[in-house]
Every structure is written in structure tokens, then in C-alpha cells.
Coordinates of N, CA and C in Angstrom, one line a residue:
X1 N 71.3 13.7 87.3 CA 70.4 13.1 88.2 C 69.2 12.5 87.5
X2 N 68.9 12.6 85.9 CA 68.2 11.8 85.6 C 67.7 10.3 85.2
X3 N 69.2 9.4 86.0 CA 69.3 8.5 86.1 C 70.0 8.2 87.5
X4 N 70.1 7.0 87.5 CA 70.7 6.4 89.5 C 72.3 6.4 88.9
X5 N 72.7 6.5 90.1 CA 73.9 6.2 90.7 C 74.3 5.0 91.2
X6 N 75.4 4.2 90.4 CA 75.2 2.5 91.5 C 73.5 1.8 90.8
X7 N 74.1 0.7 91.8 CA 73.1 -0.3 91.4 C 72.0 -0.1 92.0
X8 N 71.7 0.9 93.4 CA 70.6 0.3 94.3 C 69.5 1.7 95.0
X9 N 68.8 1.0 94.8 CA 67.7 2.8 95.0 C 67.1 2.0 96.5
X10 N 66.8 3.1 97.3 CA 66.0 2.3 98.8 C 67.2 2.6 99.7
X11 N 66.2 2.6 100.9 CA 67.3 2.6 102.3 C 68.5 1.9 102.2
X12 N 67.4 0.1 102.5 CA 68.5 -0.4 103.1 C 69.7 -0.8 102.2
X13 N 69.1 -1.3 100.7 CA 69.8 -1.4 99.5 C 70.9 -0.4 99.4
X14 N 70.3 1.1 99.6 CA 71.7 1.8 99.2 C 73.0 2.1 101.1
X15 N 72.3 1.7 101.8 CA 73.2 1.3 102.9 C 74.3 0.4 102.4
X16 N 73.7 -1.0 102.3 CA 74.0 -1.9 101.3 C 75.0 -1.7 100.3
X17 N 74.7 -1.4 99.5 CA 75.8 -0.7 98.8 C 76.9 0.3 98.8
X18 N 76.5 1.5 99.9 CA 77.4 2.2 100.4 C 78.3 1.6 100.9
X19 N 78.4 0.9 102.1 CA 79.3 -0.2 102.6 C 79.9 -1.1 101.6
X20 N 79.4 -1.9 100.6 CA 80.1 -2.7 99.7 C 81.0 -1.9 99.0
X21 N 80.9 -0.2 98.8 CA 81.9 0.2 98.1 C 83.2 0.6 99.3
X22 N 83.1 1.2 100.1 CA 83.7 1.2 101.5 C 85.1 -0.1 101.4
X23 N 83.9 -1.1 101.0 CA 84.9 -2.2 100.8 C 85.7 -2.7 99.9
X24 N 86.0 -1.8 99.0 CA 86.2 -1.4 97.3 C 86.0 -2.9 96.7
X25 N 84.1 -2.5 96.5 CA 83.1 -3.9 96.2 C 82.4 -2.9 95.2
X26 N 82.8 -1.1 95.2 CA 81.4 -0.2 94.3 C 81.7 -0.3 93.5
X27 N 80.4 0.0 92.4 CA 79.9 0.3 91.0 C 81.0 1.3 90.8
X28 N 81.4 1.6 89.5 CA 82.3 2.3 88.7 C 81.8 3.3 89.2
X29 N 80.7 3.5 88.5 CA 80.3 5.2 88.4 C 79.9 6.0 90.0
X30 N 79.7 4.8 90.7 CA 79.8 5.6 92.4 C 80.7 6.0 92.5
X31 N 81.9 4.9 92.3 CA 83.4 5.2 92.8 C 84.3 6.4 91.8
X32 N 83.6 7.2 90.4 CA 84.0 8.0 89.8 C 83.5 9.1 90.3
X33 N 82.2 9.0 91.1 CA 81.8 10.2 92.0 C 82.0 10.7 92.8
X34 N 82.7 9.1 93.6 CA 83.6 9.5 95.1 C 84.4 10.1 94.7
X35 N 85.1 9.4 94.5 CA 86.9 10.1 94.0 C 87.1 11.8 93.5
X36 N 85.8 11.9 92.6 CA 85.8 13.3 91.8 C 85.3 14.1 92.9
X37 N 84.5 14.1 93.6 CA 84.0 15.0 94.8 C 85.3 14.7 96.1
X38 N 85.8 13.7 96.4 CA 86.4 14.0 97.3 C 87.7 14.4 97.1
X39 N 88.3 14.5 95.8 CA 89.5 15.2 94.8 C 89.2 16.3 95.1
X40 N 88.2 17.0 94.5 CA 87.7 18.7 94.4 C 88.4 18.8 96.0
X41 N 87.3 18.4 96.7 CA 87.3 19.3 98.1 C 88.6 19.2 98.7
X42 N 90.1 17.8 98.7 CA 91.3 18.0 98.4 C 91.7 19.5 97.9
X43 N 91.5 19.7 96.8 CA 92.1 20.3 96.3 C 91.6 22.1 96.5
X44 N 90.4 22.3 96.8 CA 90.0 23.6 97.6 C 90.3 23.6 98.5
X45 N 90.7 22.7 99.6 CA 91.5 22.9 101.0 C 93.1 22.7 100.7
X46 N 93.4 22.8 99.4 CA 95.1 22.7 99.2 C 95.5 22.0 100.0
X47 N 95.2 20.7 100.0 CA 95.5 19.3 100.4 C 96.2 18.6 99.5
X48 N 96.0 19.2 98.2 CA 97.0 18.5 96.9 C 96.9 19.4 96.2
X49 N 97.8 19.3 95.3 CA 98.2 20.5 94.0 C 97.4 20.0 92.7
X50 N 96.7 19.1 92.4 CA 96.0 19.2 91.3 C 95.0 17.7 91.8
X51 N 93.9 17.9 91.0 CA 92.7 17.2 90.8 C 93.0 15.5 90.6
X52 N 93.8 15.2 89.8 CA 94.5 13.5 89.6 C 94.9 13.2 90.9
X53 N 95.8 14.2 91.6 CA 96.3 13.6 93.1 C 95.3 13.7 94.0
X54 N 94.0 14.2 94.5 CA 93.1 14.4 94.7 C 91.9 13.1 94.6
X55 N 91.9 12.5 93.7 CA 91.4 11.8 93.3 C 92.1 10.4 93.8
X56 N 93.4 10.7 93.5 CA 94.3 8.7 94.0 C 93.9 8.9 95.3
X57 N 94.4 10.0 96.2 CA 94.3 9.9 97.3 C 92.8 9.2 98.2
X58 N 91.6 9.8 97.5 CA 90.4 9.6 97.8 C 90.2 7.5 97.5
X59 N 90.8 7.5 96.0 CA 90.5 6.1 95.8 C 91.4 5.0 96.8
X60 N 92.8 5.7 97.0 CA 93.3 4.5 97.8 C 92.9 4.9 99.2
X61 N 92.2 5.7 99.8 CA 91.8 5.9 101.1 C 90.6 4.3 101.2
X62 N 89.7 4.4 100.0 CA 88.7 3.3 100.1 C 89.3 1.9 99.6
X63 N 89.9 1.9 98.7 CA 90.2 0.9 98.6 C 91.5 0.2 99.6
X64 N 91.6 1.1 100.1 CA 92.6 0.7 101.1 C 92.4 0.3 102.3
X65 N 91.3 0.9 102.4 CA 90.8 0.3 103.9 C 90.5 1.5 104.5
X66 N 91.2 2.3 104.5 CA 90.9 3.9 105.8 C 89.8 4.1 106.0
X67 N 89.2 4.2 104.6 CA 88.1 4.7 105.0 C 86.9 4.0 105.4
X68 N 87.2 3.2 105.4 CA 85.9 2.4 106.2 C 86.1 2.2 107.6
X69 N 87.6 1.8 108.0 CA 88.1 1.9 109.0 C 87.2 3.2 110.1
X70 N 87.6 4.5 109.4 CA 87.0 5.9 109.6 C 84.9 5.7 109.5
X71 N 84.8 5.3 108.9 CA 83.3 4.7 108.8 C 82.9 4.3 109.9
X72 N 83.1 3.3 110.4 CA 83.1 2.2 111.7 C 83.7 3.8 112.7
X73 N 84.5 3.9 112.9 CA 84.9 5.0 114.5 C 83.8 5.4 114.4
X74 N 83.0 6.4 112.9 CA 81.7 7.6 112.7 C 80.9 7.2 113.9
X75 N 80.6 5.8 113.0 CA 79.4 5.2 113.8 C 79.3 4.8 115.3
X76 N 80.6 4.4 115.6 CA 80.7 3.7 117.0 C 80.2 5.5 117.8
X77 N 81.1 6.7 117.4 CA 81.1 7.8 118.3 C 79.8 8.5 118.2
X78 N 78.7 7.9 117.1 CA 77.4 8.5 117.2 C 76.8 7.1 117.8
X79 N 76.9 6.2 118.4 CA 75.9 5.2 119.2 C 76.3 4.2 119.1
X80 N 76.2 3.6 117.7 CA 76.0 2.5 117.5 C 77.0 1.2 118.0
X81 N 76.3 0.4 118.2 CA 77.2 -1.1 119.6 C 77.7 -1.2 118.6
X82 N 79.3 -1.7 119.3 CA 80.4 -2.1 119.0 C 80.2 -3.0 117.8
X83 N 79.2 -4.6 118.2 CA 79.0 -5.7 117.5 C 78.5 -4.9 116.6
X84 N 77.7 -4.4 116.6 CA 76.8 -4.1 115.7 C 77.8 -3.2 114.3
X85 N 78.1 -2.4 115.0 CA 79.5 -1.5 113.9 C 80.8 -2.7 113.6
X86 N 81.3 -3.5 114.3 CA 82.0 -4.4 113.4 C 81.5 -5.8 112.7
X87 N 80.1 -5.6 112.9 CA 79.7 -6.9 111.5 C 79.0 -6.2 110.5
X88 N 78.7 -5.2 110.2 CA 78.2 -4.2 109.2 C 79.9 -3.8 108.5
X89 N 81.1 -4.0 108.8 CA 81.8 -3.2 108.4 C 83.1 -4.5 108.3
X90 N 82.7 -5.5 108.4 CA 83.4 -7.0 108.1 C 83.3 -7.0 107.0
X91 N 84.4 -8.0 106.6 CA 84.5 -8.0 105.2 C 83.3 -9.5 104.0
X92 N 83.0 -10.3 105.3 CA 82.0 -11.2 104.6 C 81.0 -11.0 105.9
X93 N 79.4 -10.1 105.2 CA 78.6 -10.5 107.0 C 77.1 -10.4 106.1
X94 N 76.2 -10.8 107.5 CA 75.0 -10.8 106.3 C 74.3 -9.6 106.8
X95 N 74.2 -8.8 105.7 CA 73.7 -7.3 106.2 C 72.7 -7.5 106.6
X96 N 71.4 -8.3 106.4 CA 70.4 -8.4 106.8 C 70.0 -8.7 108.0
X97 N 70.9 -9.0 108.8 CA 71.1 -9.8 110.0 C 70.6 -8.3 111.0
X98 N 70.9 -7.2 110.9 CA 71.0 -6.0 111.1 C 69.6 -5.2 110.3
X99 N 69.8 -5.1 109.1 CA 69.3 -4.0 108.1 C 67.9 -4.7 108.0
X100 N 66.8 -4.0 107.5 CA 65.3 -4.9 107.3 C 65.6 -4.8 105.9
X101 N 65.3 -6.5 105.9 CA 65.0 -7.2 104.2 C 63.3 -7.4 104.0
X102 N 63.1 -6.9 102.4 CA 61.6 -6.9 102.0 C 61.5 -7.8 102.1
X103 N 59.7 -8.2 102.4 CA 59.5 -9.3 102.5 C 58.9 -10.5 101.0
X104 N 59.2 -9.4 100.0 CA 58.8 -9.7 98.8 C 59.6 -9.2 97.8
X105 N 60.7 -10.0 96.8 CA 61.5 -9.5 95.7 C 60.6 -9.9 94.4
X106 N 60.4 -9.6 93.4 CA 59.9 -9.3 91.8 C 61.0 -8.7 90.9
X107 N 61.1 -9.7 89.8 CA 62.6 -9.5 88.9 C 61.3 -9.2 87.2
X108 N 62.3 -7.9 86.9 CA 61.1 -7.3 85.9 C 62.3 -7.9 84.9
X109 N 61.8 -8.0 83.3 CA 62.2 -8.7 82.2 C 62.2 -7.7 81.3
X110 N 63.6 -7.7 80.8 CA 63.6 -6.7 79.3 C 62.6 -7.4 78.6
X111 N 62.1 -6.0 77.6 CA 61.0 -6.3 77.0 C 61.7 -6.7 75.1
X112 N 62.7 -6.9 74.9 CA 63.7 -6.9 74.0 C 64.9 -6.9 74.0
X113 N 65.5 -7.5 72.6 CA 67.0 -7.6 73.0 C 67.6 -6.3 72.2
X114 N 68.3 -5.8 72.9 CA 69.5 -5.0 72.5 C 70.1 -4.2 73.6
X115 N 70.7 -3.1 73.7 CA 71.6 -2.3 74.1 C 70.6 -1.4 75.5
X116 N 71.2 -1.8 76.4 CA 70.2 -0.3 77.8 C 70.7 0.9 77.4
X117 N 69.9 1.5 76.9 CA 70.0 3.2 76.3 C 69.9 4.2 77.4
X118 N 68.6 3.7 78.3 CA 68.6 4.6 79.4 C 67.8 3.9 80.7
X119 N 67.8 4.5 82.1 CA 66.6 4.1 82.7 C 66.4 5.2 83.7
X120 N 65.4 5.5 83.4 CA 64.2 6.7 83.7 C 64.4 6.4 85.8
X121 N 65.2 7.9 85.7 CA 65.2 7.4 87.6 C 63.9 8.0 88.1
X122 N 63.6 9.2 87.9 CA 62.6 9.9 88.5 C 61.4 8.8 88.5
X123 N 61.3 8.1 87.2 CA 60.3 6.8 87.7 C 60.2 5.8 88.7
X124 N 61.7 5.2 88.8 CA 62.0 4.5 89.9 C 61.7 5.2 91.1
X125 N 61.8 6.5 91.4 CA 61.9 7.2 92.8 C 60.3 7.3 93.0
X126 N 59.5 7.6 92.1 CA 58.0 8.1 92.0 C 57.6 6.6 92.3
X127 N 58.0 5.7 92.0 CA 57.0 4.2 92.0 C 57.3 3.6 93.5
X128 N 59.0 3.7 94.2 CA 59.5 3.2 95.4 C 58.4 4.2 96.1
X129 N 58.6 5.5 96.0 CA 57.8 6.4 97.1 C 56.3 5.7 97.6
X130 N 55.9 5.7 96.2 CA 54.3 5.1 96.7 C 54.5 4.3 97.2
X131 N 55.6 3.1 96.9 CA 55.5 1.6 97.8 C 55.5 1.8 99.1
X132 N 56.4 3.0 99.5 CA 56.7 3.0 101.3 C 58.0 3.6 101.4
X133 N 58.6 3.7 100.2 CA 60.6 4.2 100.6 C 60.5 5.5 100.9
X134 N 59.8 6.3 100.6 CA 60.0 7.9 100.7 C 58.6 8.3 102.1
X135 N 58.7 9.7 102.3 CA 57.4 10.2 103.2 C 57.6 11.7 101.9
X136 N 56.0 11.9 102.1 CA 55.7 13.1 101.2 C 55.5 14.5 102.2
X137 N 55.6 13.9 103.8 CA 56.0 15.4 105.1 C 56.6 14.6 106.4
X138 N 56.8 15.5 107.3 CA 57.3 15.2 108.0 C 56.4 13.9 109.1
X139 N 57.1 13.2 109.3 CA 56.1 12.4 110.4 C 55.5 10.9 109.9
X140 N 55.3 11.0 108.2 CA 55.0 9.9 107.8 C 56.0 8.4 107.4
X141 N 55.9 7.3 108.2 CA 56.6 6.2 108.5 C 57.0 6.1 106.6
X142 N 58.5 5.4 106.9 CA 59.5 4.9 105.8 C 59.5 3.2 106.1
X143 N 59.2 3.0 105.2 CA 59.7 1.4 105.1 C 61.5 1.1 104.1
X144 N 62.3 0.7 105.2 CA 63.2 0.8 104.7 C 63.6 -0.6 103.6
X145 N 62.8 -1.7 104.3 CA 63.1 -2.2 103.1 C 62.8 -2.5 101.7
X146 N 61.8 -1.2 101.2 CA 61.2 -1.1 100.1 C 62.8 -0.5 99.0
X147 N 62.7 -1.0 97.8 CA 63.6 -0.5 96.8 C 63.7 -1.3 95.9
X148 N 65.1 -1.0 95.0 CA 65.2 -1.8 93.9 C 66.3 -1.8 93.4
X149 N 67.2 -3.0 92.8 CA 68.2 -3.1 92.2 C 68.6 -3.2 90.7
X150 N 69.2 -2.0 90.5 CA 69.2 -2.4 89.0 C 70.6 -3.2 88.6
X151 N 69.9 -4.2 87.6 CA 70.8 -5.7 87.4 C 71.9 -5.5 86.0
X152 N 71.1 -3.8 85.9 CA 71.9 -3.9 84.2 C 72.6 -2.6 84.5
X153 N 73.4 -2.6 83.3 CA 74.2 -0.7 83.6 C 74.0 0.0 81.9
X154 N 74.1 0.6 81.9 CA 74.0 1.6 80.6 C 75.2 1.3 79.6
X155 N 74.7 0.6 78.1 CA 75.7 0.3 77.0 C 75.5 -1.6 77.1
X156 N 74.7 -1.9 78.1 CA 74.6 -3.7 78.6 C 74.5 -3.8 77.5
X157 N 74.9 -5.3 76.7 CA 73.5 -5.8 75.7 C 72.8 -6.9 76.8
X158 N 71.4 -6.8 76.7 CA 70.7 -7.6 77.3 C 69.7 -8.1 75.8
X159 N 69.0 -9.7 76.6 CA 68.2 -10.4 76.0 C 66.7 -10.1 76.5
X160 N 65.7 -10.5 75.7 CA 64.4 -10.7 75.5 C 64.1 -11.6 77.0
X161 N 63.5 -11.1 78.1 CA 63.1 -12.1 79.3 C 64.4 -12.0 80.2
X162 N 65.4 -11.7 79.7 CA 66.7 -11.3 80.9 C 65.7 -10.4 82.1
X163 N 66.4 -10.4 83.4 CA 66.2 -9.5 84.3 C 66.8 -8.6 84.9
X164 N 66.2 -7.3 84.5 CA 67.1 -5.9 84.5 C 67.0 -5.2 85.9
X165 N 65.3 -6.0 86.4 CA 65.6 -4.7 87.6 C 64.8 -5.6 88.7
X166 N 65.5 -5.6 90.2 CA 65.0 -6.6 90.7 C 63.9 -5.4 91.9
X167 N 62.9 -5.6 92.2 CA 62.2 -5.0 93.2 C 61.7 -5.6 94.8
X168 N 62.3 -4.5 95.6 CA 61.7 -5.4 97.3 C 60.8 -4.8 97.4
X169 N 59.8 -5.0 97.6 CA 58.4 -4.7 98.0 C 58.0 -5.4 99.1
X170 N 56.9 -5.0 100.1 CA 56.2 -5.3 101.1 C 54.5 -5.0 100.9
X171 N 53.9 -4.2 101.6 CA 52.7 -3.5 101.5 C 52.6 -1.9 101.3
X172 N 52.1 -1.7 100.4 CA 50.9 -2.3 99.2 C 51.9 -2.9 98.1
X173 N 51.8 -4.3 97.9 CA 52.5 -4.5 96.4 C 52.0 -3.5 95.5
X174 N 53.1 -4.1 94.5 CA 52.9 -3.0 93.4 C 51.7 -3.5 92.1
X175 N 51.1 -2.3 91.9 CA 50.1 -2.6 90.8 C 50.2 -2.4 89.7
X176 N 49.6 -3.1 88.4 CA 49.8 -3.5 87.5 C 50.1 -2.3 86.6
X177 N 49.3 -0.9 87.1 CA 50.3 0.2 86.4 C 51.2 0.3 86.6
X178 N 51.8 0.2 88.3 CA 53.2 0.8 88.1 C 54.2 -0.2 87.5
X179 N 54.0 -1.5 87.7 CA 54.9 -2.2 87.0 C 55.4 -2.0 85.5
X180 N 53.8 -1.8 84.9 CA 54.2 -0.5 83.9 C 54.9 -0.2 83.8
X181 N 54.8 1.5 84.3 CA 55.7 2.7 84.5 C 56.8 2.3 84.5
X182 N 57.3 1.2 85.9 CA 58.5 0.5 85.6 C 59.1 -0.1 84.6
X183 N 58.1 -0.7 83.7 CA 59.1 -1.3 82.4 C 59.4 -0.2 81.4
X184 N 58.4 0.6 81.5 CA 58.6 2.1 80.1 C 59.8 2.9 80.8
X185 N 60.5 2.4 82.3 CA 61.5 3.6 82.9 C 63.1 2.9 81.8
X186 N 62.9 1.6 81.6 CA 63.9 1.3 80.8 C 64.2 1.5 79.0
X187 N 64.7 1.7 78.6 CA 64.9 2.0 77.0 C 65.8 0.9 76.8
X188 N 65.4 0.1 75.7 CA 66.3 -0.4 74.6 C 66.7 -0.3 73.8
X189 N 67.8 0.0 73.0 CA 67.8 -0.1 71.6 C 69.0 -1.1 70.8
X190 N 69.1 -0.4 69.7 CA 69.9 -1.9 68.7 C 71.3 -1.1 68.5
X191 N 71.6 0.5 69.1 CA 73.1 1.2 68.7 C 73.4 1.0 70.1
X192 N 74.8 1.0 70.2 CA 75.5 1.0 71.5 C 75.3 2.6 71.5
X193 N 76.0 3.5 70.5 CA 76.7 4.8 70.6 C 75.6 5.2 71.1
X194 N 74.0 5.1 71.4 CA 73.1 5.8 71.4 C 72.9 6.1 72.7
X195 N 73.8 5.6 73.4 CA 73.5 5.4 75.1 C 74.6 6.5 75.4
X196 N 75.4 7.1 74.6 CA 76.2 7.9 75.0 C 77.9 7.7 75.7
X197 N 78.3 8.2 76.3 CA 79.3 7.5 76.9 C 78.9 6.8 78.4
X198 N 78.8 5.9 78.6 CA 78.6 4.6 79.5 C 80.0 4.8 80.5
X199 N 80.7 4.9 80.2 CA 82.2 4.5 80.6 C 82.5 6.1 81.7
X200 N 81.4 7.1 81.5 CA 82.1 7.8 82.5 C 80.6 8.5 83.2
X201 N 80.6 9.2 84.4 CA 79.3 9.3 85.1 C 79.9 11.1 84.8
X202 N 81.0 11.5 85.4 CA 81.4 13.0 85.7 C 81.5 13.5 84.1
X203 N 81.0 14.1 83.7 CA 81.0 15.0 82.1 C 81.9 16.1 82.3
X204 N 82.1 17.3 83.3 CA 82.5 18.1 83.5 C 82.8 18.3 85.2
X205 N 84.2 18.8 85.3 CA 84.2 19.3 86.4 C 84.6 20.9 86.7
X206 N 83.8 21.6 86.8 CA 83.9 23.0 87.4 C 84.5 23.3 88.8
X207 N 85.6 24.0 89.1 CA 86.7 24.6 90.1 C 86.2 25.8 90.2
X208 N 85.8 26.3 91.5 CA 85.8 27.7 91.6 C 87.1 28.2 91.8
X209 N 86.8 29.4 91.4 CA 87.8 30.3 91.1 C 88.3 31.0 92.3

């Protein structure tokens, strides 16, 4: 958890995203998350005999369509209008049309060229909160379309002025510290290996006994 998941931090963004994987449109490492959590729990309810079968079954549920299918029923049986649950859940729609879009995007620039080593989530979460994405108790208004997209993934090579991380903002823009904060949440460097393995999100999976 000391980095994001997927590309998208914020409400509507990771709505947004959640759906585009639904639509087997996700980021690798979401979809190594899905599959690996919804394999386990397969496999603790002896739904399949091992963790690999567990896991296909999870991937072709999404990429097959079921599960979104099953998505869209959720929603319709908790409220939400018909139109409303089948253009959120169409395969080309404009989520915005529905979801609140910031009224202000800002695209932040690697500060050098080489390899994304890391990027500092707890920063991203501490900088969106002040903007308006989070509440610090109960009662205090969320701005949902406060967030940010990150444009790069871990092992990238990026260039000097490329744009790694795009931000929605509204009120209070963001101030010239946090944008800061924001650029020091990313790490550059000149080794690929330094970034670790890139290619997989799950390190270990533990089975109770």
C-alpha cells in the first residue's frame, strides 16, 4: 500500500477506472489483484481445487463480460435508474455525463529523464485530501471530482518535461508547496532493476490453513 493501485486516485477517477476494468480496459496490476483475491476466496469456499483455476475463472468472469453484466443487476437492485446503470456500463459512454468532472486538470513534468523507481502514494492521498477528495470526520462534504491520474507505471523510461501525473482540482487549487510534495512523491532514476519487479503487484500469497 505504499504505492497506488491502477492508474487513478479520487472518486470519480477510480469509479472511472473500476468500470473500464469491468470492461477488460484495467491496468495490469488491478487485474493481478482482482484475479489473486477473487482466486483465494474461490478456493476457501472450494469452488476450485487450486489457486491458477481460481484465478482464470475470476479473469474470464471480467473479461468476459459476467461480471459487469452482474455489476449493472448490483446497481439497478440498490436504486439506481435503468438509463442511468446501462450508460455507465456501455461499452463506449461518456462517464462524465453522469459522474462530476473537475473543473480544473494540471499535468505535472518529470523533473528528469530516466526510469519511474517509485511514487510516494501516501503523498498523493495527503495532497488530494486537502484538495477536497477525502473528509478528516464524519459529516464533512467530499468533492468527488477532486484526484489524479498517474500517466506513468513503475520500470517507465520517461523524459525531462514528459507528463507523469495529471491532477483535477477545483477549490482551493493547489499550492505551490503541495505541488511540490507532488513532484518529490515521484523518484527517478538511471537503473531499471532499481524499481524492483514492475511486472508483478502480488509478492506473496498466504492460504490459511
Amino acid at each position: 500500500m505504499n504505492g497506488t493501485i491502477g492508474r487513478s486516485v479520487g472518486n470519480s477517477l477510480e469509479v472511472i477506472e473500476s468500470l473500464e476494468t469491468l470492461k477488460g480496459n484495467g491496468p495490469d496490476d488491478l487485474m493481478e489483484l482482482v484475479t489473486t483475491l477473487g482466486g483465494v476466496l474461490l478456493l476457501m469456499t472450494d469452488l476450485v481445487l487450486g489457486l491458477s483455476e481460481g484465478k482464470k475463472q475470476i479473469y474470464d468472469a471480467v473479461i468476459g463480460g459476467a461480471a459487469l453484466s452482474k455489476f449493472e443487476a448490483m446497481i439497478k437492485a440498490q436504486g439506481v435508474a435503468n438509463e442511468t446503470s446501462r450508460t455507465l456500463c456501455s461499452a463506449h459512454t461518456d462517464y462524465y455525463s453522469i459522474l462530476r468532472k473537475s473543473e480544473h486538470q494540471l499535468e505535472l513534468e518529470a523533473p528528469a529523464d530516466g526510469v519511474v523507481l517509485d511514487v510516494n502514494g501516501l503523498v498523493l492521498a495527503q495532497v488530494l485530501h486537502k484538495l477536497g477528495s477525502g473528509r478528516t470526520k464524519a459529516g464533512e462534504a467530499v468533492n468527488h471530482s477532486v484526484g489524479a491520474e498517474l500517466l506513468v507505471s513503475l520500470g517507465q523510461r520517461v523524459q525531462k518535461g514528459s507528463s507523469w501525473l495529471r491532477l483535477h482540482y477545483e477549490d482551493p487549487a493547489p499550492s505551490p508547496d503541495q505541488i511540490n510534495l507532488l513532484q518529490k512523491a515521484l523518484t527517478v532514476g538511471k537503473d531499471k532493476r532499481e524499481a524492483g519487479d514492475g511486472d508483478t503487484l502480488v509478492a506473496e500469497v498466504l492460504l490459511p490453513h
